[in-house]
PDB file of C-alpha atoms in Angstrom:
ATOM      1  CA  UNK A 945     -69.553  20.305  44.004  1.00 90.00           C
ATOM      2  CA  UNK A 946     -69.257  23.668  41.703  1.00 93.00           C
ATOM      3  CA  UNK A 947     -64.927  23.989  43.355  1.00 96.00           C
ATOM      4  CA  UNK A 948     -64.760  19.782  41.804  1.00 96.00           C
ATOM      5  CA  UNK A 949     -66.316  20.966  38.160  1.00 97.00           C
ATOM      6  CA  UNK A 950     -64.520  23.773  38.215  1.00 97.00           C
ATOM      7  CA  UNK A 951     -61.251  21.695  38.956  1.00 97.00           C
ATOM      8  CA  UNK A 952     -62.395  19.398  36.221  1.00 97.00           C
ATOM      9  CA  UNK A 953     -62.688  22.515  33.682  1.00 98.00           C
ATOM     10  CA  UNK A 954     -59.563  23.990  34.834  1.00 98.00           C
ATOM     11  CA  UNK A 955     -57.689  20.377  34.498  1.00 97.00           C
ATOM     12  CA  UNK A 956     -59.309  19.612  31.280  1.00 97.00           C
ATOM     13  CA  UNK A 957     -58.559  23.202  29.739  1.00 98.00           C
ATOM     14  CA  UNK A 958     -54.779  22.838  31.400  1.00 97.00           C
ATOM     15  CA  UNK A 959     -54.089  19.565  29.442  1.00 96.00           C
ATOM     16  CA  UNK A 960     -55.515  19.947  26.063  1.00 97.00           C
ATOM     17  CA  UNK A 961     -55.421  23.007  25.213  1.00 97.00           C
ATOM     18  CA  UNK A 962     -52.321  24.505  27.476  1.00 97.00           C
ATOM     19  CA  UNK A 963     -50.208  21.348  26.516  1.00 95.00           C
ATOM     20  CA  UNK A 964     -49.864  20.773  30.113  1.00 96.00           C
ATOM     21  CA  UNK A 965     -49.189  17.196  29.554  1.00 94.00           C
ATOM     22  CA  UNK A 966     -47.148  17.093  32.692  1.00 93.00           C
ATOM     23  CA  UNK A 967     -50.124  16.805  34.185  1.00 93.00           C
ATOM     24  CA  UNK A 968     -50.673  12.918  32.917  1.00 92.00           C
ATOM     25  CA  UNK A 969     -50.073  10.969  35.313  1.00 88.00           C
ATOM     26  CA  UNK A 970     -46.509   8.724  34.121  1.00 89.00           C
ATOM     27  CA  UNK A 971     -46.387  10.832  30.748  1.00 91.00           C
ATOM     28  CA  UNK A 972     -43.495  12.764  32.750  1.00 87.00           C
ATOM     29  CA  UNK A 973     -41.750  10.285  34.075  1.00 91.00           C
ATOM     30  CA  UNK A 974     -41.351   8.364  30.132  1.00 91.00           C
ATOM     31  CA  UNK A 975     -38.216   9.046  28.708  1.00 93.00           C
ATOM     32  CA  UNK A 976     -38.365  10.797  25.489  1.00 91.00           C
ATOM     33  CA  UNK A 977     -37.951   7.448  23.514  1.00 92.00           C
ATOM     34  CA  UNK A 978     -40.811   6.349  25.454  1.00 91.00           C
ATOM     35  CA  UNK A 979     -42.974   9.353  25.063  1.00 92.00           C
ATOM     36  CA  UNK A 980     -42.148   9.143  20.846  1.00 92.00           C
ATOM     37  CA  UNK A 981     -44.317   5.973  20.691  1.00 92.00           C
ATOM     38  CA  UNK A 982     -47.446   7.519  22.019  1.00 93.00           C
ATOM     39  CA  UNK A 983     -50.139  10.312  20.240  1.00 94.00           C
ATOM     40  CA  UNK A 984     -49.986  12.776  23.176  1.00 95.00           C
ATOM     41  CA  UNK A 985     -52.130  14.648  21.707  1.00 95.00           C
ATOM     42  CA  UNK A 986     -54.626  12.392  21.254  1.00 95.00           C
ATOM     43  CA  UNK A 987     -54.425  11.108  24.698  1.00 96.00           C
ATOM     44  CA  UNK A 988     -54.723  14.983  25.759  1.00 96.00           C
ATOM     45  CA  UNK A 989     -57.968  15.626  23.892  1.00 97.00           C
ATOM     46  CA  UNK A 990     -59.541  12.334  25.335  1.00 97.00           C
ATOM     47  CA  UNK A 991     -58.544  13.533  28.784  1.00 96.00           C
ATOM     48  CA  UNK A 992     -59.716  16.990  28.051  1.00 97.00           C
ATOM     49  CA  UNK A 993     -63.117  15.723  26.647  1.00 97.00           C
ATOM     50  CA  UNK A 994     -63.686  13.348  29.359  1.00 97.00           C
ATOM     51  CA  UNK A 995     -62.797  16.123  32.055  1.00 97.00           C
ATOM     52  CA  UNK A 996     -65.396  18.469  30.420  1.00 98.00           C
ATOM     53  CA  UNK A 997     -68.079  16.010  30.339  1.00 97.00           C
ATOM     54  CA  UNK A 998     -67.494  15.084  33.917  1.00 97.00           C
ATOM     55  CA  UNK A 999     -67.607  18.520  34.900  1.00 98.00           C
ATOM     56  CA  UNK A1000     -70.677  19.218  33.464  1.00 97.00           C
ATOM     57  CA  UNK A1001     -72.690  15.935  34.587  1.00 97.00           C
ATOM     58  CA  UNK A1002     -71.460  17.437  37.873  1.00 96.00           C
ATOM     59  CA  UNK A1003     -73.053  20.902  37.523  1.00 96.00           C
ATOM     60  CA  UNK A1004     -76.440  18.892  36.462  1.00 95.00           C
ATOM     61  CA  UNK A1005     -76.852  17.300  39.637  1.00 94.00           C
ATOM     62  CA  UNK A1006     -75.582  20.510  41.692  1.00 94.00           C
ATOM     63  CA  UNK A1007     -78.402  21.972  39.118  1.00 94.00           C
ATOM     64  CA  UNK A1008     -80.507  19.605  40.209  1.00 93.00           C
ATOM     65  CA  UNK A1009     -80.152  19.822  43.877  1.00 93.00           C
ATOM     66  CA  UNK A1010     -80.279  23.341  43.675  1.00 94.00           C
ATOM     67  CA  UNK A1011     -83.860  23.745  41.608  1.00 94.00           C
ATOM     68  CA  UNK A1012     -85.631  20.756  43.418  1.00 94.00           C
ATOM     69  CA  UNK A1013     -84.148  20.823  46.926  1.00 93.00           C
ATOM     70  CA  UNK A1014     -82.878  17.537  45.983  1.00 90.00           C
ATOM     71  CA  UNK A1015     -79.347  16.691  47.650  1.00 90.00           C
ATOM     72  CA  UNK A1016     -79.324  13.391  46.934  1.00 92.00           C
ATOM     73  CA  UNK A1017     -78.822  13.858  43.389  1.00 90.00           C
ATOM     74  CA  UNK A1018     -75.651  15.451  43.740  1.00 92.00           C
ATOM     75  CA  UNK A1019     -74.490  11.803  45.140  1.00 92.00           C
ATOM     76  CA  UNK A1020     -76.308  10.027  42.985  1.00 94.00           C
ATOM     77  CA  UNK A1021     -74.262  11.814  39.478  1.00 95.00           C
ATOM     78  CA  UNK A1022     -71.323  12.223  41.242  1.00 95.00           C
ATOM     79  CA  UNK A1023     -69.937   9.083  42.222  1.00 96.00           C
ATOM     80  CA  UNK A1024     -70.921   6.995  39.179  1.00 97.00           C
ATOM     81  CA  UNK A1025     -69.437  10.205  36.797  1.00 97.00           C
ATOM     82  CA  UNK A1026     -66.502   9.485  38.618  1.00 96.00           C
ATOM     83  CA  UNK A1027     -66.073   5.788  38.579  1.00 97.00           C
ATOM     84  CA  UNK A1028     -67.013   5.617  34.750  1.00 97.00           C
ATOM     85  CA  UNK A1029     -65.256   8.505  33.824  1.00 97.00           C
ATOM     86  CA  UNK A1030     -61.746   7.529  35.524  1.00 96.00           C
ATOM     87  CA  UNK A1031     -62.310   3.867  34.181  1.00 97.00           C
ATOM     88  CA  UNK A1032     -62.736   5.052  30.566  1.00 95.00           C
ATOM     89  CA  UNK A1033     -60.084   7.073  30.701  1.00 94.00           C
ATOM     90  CA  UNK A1034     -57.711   4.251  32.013  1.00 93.00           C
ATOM     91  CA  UNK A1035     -59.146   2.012  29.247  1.00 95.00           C
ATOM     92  CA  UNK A1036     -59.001   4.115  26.359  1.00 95.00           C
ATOM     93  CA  UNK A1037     -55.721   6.144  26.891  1.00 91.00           C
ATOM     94  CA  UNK A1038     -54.185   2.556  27.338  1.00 90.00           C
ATOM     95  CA  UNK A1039     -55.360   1.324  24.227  1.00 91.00           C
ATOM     96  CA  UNK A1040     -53.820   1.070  20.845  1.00 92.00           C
ATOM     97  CA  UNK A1041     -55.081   3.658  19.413  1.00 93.00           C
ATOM     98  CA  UNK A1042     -52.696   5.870  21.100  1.00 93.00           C
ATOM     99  CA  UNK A1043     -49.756   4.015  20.797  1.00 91.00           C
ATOM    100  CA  UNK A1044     -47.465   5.447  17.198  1.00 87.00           C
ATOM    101  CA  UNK A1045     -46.374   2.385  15.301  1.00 77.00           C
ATOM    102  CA  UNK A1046     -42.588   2.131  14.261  1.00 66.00           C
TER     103      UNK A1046
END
């Protein structure tokens, strides 16, 4: 669990603060007509955010497991982190707020 939050910090720390928005998944791929109607650096500072905070719900349960012998908890944090961390980012990078008006 520590090499998957440290992935997550390294990812996070990549994107919004290294720029490394080749790492967004389709942000590449956009033309550069395409990518002028979006705040990338918005949607780099949510993804950043949201990697950080998954990284470190992560490290609680590994915490967790590792002061109460209690290896379930690992499961128990990880997966839902996860699921509602990859589902807000789809929802809220999609949204409007990202998109630039012309």
């Amino acid at each position: 669990m520590y090499l998957i939050a440290i992935f997550f910090i390294v990812i996070g720390f990549g994107i919004k603060y290294a720029k490394m928005y080749f790492l967004i998944a389709g942000y590449n791929t956009m033309s550069a007509k395409e990518k002028a109607n979006y705040d990338i650096k918005g949607i780099a500072s949510l993804l950043g955010t949201v990697m950080f905070s998954m990284a470190a719900l992560i490290l609680i349960g590994s915490l967790l497991n590792y002061l109460f012998n209690w290896p379930e908890a690992e499961g128990y944090i990880f997966f839902p982190t996860l699921f509602i961390g990859i589902l807000l980012l789809i929802i809220r990078s999609n949204s409007k707020k990202y998109r630039i008006k012309r």
